[in-house]
Amino acid sequence: MTSEPTGAAQEPVGKPLPVALSGSNVPEGVQLTPDSCVMGRCTFQSEENIPIGDAAFNTGWVVKCTIGCGATEKADIDLQLGGKYRTLDATLGIDGQSGSLAGPVTIRIIDKTNGSMLRDYTFTSGKSVQLRRFRVAGVTILRFEFLGPLSTSMAAVGSPIAYP
């Protein structure tokens, strides 16, 4: 008869698990830092049930301007990836609950460490893009930059997940 060792930690076997970057299970150290609009006019919300395009997401972020909004506002969200992740999945677009749009919204993905722009998307109502296995290897700080009429067009990121 064999017995299991007592007090010995069992290491998981297989691939490292993906990490949710929104919702209630964001790991410590992958701190989400909103750097909202000038003078706090924008709000950053980590929400549930976010409609983007023709899909809905259980977790994600919505960015909108709430006070003294101009025709074009800018807001940023930074993720402290620390070079620990290789790829990212997410859906980007305009929150389906946005009202009448005053114009398109641009979402840029930037490697803040060296300032290089990794992707640049412009969205109109009902449009979205799915990032699948988007390469973030070596990125220390990943910035999502939102630019446009954020008072009427709420920019959204649905189900962001990083893979080691």
PDB file of C-alpha atoms in Angstrom:
ATOM      1  CA  MET A   1       0.000   0.000   0.000  1.00  0.00           C
ATOM      2  CA  THR A   2       1.369   3.417  -0.940  1.00  0.00           C
ATOM      3  CA  SER A   3       0.437   6.639   0.736  1.00  0.00           C
ATOM      4  CA  GLU A   4       0.548  10.263  -0.360  1.00  0.00           C
ATOM      5  CA  PRO A   5       3.207  12.396   1.287  1.00  0.00           C
ATOM      6  CA  THR A   6       1.726  14.699   3.905  1.00  0.00           C
ATOM      7  CA  GLY A   7       2.469  18.408   3.960  1.00  0.00           C
ATOM      8  CA  ALA A   8       4.003  18.367   0.467  1.00  0.00           C
ATOM      9  CA  ALA A   9       2.577  20.922  -1.965  1.00  0.00           C
ATOM     10  CA  GLN A  10       1.379  19.418  -5.221  1.00  0.00           C
ATOM     11  CA  GLU A  11       2.434  21.353  -8.314  1.00  0.00           C
ATOM     12  CA  PRO A  12      -0.192  21.626 -11.043  1.00  0.00           C
ATOM     13  CA  VAL A  13       0.611  19.693 -14.189  1.00  0.00           C
ATOM     14  CA  GLY A  14       0.081  21.193 -17.647  1.00  0.00           C
ATOM     15  CA  LYS A  15       0.004  24.692 -19.106  1.00  0.00           C
ATOM     16  CA  PRO A  16      -0.259  27.825 -16.942  1.00  0.00           C
ATOM     17  CA  LEU A  17      -3.824  29.047 -16.669  1.00  0.00           C
ATOM     18  CA  PRO A  18      -5.057  32.234 -18.355  1.00  0.00           C
ATOM     19  CA  VAL A  19      -5.545  35.301 -16.149  1.00  0.00           C
ATOM     20  CA  ALA A  20      -8.716  37.439 -16.209  1.00  0.00           C
ATOM     21  CA  LEU A  21      -7.854  41.152 -16.299  1.00  0.00           C
ATOM     22  CA  SER A  22     -11.312  42.379 -15.274  1.00  0.00           C
ATOM     23  CA  GLY A  23     -13.945  41.285 -12.808  1.00  0.00           C
ATOM     24  CA  SER A  24     -13.353  40.155  -9.245  1.00  0.00           C
ATOM     25  CA  ASN A  25     -10.410  37.803  -9.902  1.00  0.00           C
ATOM     26  CA  VAL A  26      -7.735  40.201 -11.183  1.00  0.00           C
ATOM     27  CA  PRO A  27      -4.480  38.960  -9.650  1.00  0.00           C
ATOM     28  CA  GLU A  28      -2.502  41.196  -7.355  1.00  0.00           C
ATOM     29  CA  GLY A  29       0.300  42.897  -9.230  1.00  0.00           C
ATOM     30  CA  VAL A  30      -1.602  43.176 -12.531  1.00  0.00           C
ATOM     31  CA  GLN A  31      -2.945  46.429 -11.244  1.00  0.00           C
ATOM     32  CA  LEU A  32      -5.406  48.237 -13.391  1.00  0.00           C
ATOM     33  CA  THR A  33      -4.650  51.947 -13.368  1.00  0.00           C
ATOM     34  CA  PRO A  34      -7.202  54.262 -14.940  1.00  0.00           C
ATOM     35  CA  ASP A  35      -5.640  57.561 -15.985  1.00  0.00           C
ATOM     36  CA  SER A  36      -8.924  59.185 -16.884  1.00  0.00           C
ATOM     37  CA  CYS A  37      -9.640  62.467 -18.605  1.00  0.00           C
ATOM     38  CA  VAL A  38      -8.365  65.828 -17.483  1.00  0.00           C
ATOM     39  CA  MET A  39      -9.685  66.885 -14.054  1.00  0.00           C
ATOM     40  CA  GLY A  40     -11.525  63.601 -13.488  1.00  0.00           C
ATOM     41  CA  ARG A  41     -14.230  64.176 -16.090  1.00  0.00           C
ATOM     42  CA  CYS A  42     -14.169  60.564 -17.244  1.00  0.00           C
ATOM     43  CA  THR A  43     -15.313  57.517 -15.356  1.00  0.00           C
ATOM     44  CA  PHE A  44     -13.796  54.102 -15.591  1.00  0.00           C
ATOM     45  CA  GLN A  45     -16.057  51.218 -14.685  1.00  0.00           C
ATOM     46  CA  SER A  46     -15.301  47.548 -14.368  1.00  0.00           C
ATOM     47  CA  GLU A  47     -18.692  46.121 -15.172  1.00  0.00           C
ATOM     48  CA  GLU A  48     -20.629  42.966 -15.856  1.00  0.00           C
ATOM     49  CA  ASN A  49     -22.958  42.275 -18.795  1.00  0.00           C
ATOM     50  CA  ILE A  50     -21.298  44.630 -21.266  1.00  0.00           C
ATOM     51  CA  PRO A  51     -22.817  44.641 -24.768  1.00  0.00           C
ATOM     52  CA  ILE A  52     -20.230  45.249 -27.505  1.00  0.00           C
ATOM     53  CA  GLY A  53     -21.268  44.935 -31.128  1.00  0.00           C
ATOM     54  CA  ASP A  54     -23.623  41.953 -31.306  1.00  0.00           C
ATOM     55  CA  ALA A  55     -22.193  40.127 -28.260  1.00  0.00           C
ATOM     56  CA  ALA A  56     -22.389  40.499 -24.461  1.00  0.00           C
ATOM     57  CA  PHE A  57     -19.544  39.942 -22.011  1.00  0.00           C
ATOM     58  CA  ASN A  58     -19.592  38.938 -18.352  1.00  0.00           C
ATOM     59  CA  THR A  59     -16.606  41.139 -17.475  1.00  0.00           C
ATOM     60  CA  GLY A  60     -14.821  44.127 -18.936  1.00  0.00           C
ATOM     61  CA  TRP A  61     -14.345  47.878 -18.764  1.00  0.00           C
ATOM     62  CA  VAL A  62     -16.412  50.816 -19.939  1.00  0.00           C
ATOM     63  CA  VAL A  63     -14.964  54.330 -20.237  1.00  0.00           C
ATOM     64  CA  LYS A  64     -17.140  57.418 -20.596  1.00  0.00           C
ATOM     65  CA  CYS A  65     -16.970  61.158 -20.001  1.00  0.00           C
ATOM     66  CA  THR A  66     -19.466  62.413 -17.419  1.00  0.00           C
ATOM     67  CA  ILE A  67     -18.721  66.069 -16.579  1.00  0.00           C
ATOM     68  CA  GLY A  68     -17.977  69.002 -18.893  1.00  0.00           C
ATOM     69  CA  CYS A  69     -17.264  66.809 -21.889  1.00  0.00           C
ATOM     70  CA  GLY A  70     -15.917  68.194 -25.105  1.00  0.00           C
ATOM     71  CA  ALA A  71     -16.335  66.840 -28.628  1.00  0.00           C
ATOM     72  CA  THR A  72     -13.195  64.747 -28.152  1.00  0.00           C
ATOM     73  CA  GLU A  73     -11.996  63.285 -24.862  1.00  0.00           C
ATOM     74  CA  LYS A  74      -9.064  60.991 -24.064  1.00  0.00           C
ATOM     75  CA  ALA A  75      -8.814  58.374 -21.322  1.00  0.00           C
ATOM     76  CA  ASP A  76      -6.250  55.661 -20.611  1.00  0.00           C
ATOM     77  CA  ILE A  77      -6.165  52.378 -18.726  1.00  0.00           C
ATOM     78  CA  ASP A  78      -2.800  50.806 -17.876  1.00  0.00           C
ATOM     79  CA  LEU A  79      -2.175  47.148 -17.057  1.00  0.00           C
ATOM     80  CA  GLN A  80       0.982  46.208 -15.170  1.00  0.00           C
ATOM     81  CA  LEU A  81       1.897  43.050 -17.104  1.00  0.00           C
ATOM     82  CA  GLY A  82       5.516  43.021 -15.980  1.00  0.00           C
ATOM     83  CA  GLY A  83       6.592  41.033 -19.052  1.00  0.00           C
ATOM     84  CA  LYS A  84       4.914  37.907 -17.611  1.00  0.00           C
ATOM     85  CA  TYR A  85       2.355  37.340 -20.369  1.00  0.00           C
ATOM     86  CA  ARG A  86       2.694  36.279 -23.998  1.00  0.00           C
ATOM     87  CA  THR A  87      -0.751  36.885 -25.491  1.00  0.00           C
ATOM     88  CA  LEU A  88      -4.054  38.648 -24.812  1.00  0.00           C
ATOM     89  CA  ASP A  89      -7.658  37.977 -25.799  1.00  0.00           C
ATOM     90  CA  ALA A  90     -10.332  40.714 -25.649  1.00  0.00           C
ATOM     91  CA  THR A  91     -13.142  42.300 -27.627  1.00  0.00           C
ATOM     92  CA  LEU A  92     -12.949  46.049 -28.302  1.00  0.00           C
ATOM     93  CA  GLY A  93     -15.704  48.379 -29.431  1.00  0.00           C
ATOM     94  CA  ILE A  94     -18.453  50.738 -28.335  1.00  0.00           C
ATOM     95  CA  ASP A  95     -20.760  49.743 -25.493  1.00  0.00           C
ATOM     96  CA  GLY A  96     -24.091  48.756 -27.053  1.00  0.00           C
ATOM     97  CA  GLN A  97     -25.923  50.891 -24.485  1.00  0.00           C
ATOM     98  CA  SER A  98     -24.364  54.085 -25.856  1.00  0.00           C
ATOM     99  CA  GLY A  99     -26.922  56.541 -27.107  1.00  0.00           C
ATOM    100  CA  SER A 100     -26.753  58.544 -30.304  1.00  0.00           C
ATOM    101  CA  LEU A 101     -23.119  58.703 -31.414  1.00  0.00           C
ATOM    102  CA  ALA A 102     -21.454  62.039 -32.080  1.00  0.00           C
ATOM    103  CA  GLY A 103     -18.649  60.369 -33.996  1.00  0.00           C
ATOM    104  CA  PRO A 104     -16.265  57.430 -34.032  1.00  0.00           C
ATOM    105  CA  VAL A 105     -14.177  56.288 -31.059  1.00  0.00           C
ATOM    106  CA  THR A 106     -10.557  55.220 -31.430  1.00  0.00           C
ATOM    107  CA  ILE A 107      -9.020  52.586 -29.174  1.00  0.00           C
ATOM    108  CA  ARG A 108      -5.250  52.305 -29.267  1.00  0.00           C
ATOM    109  CA  ILE A 109      -3.173  49.575 -27.671  1.00  0.00           C
ATOM    110  CA  ILE A 110       0.238  50.898 -26.649  1.00  0.00           C
ATOM    111  CA  ASP A 111       3.367  49.350 -25.157  1.00  0.00           C
ATOM    112  CA  LYS A 112       3.851  52.136 -22.625  1.00  0.00           C
ATOM    113  CA  THR A 113       7.318  50.859 -21.734  1.00  0.00           C
ATOM    114  CA  ASN A 114       8.775  52.014 -25.053  1.00  0.00           C
ATOM    115  CA  GLY A 115       5.870  54.122 -26.353  1.00  0.00           C
ATOM    116  CA  SER A 116       5.202  51.982 -29.424  1.00  0.00           C
ATOM    117  CA  MET A 117       1.663  51.650 -30.726  1.00  0.00           C
ATOM    118  CA  LEU A 118       0.738  47.989 -31.117  1.00  0.00           C
ATOM    119  CA  ARG A 119      -2.723  48.484 -32.672  1.00  0.00           C
ATOM    120  CA  ASP A 120      -5.094  51.315 -33.551  1.00  0.00           C
ATOM    121  CA  TYR A 121      -8.830  50.733 -34.172  1.00  0.00           C
ATOM    122  CA  THR A 122     -11.642  53.174 -34.949  1.00  0.00           C
ATOM    123  CA  PHE A 123     -15.208  52.157 -34.119  1.00  0.00           C
ATOM    124  CA  THR A 124     -18.682  53.313 -35.021  1.00  0.00           C
ATOM    125  CA  SER A 125     -21.909  52.064 -33.472  1.00  0.00           C
ATOM    126  CA  GLY A 126     -22.317  48.288 -33.528  1.00  0.00           C
ATOM    127  CA  LYS A 127     -18.743  47.625 -34.641  1.00  0.00           C
ATOM    128  CA  SER A 128     -16.241  45.567 -32.690  1.00  0.00           C
ATOM    129  CA  VAL A 129     -13.037  43.621 -33.128  1.00  0.00           C
ATOM    130  CA  GLN A 130     -11.904  40.463 -31.389  1.00  0.00           C
ATOM    131  CA  LEU A 131      -8.298  40.180 -30.340  1.00  0.00           C
ATOM    132  CA  ARG A 132      -7.242  36.544 -30.250  1.00  0.00           C
ATOM    133  CA  ARG A 133      -3.761  35.644 -29.081  1.00  0.00           C
ATOM    134  CA  PHE A 134      -2.693  39.289 -29.470  1.00  0.00           C
ATOM    135  CA  ARG A 135       1.061  39.326 -28.806  1.00  0.00           C
ATOM    136  CA  VAL A 136       2.132  41.148 -25.606  1.00  0.00           C
ATOM    137  CA  ALA A 137       5.352  39.224 -24.852  1.00  0.00           C
ATOM    138  CA  GLY A 138       7.899  41.458 -23.121  1.00  0.00           C
ATOM    139  CA  VAL A 139       5.394  44.266 -22.457  1.00  0.00           C
ATOM    140  CA  THR A 140       5.791  45.688 -18.957  1.00  0.00           C
ATOM    141  CA  ILE A 141       2.917  48.208 -19.044  1.00  0.00           C
ATOM    142  CA  LEU A 142       0.116  47.811 -21.582  1.00  0.00           C
ATOM    143  CA  ARG A 143      -2.009  50.907 -22.191  1.00  0.00           C
ATOM    144  CA  PHE A 144      -5.502  51.007 -23.655  1.00  0.00           C
ATOM    145  CA  GLU A 145      -6.099  54.567 -24.912  1.00  0.00           C
ATOM    146  CA  PHE A 146      -9.642  55.750 -25.706  1.00  0.00           C
ATOM    147  CA  LEU A 147     -10.202  58.848 -27.853  1.00  0.00           C
ATOM    148  CA  GLY A 148     -13.426  60.361 -29.157  1.00  0.00           C
ATOM    149  CA  PRO A 149     -16.814  61.666 -28.037  1.00  0.00           C
ATOM    150  CA  LEU A 150     -16.781  59.644 -24.819  1.00  0.00           C
ATOM    151  CA  SER A 151     -19.877  61.411 -23.475  1.00  0.00           C
ATOM    152  CA  THR A 152     -22.137  59.728 -26.031  1.00  0.00           C
ATOM    153  CA  SER A 153     -19.994  56.796 -27.137  1.00  0.00           C
ATOM    154  CA  MET A 154     -18.878  54.627 -24.251  1.00  0.00           C
ATOM    155  CA  ALA A 155     -15.716  52.787 -25.275  1.00  0.00           C
ATOM    156  CA  ALA A 156     -15.622  49.208 -24.029  1.00  0.00           C
ATOM    157  CA  VAL A 157     -13.289  46.238 -23.638  1.00  0.00           C
ATOM    158  CA  GLY A 158     -14.960  42.876 -23.084  1.00  0.00           C
ATOM    159  CA  SER A 159     -13.475  39.841 -21.303  1.00  0.00           C
ATOM    160  CA  PRO A 160      -9.774  40.771 -21.352  1.00  0.00           C
ATOM    161  CA  ILE A 161      -7.689  37.650 -20.629  1.00  0.00           C
ATOM    162  CA  ALA A 162      -3.879  37.328 -20.583  1.00  0.00           C
ATOM    163  CA  TYR A 163      -1.991  34.085 -21.224  1.00  0.00           C
ATOM    164  CA  PRO A 164       1.447  33.330 -19.699  1.00  0.00           C
TER     165      PRO A 164
END
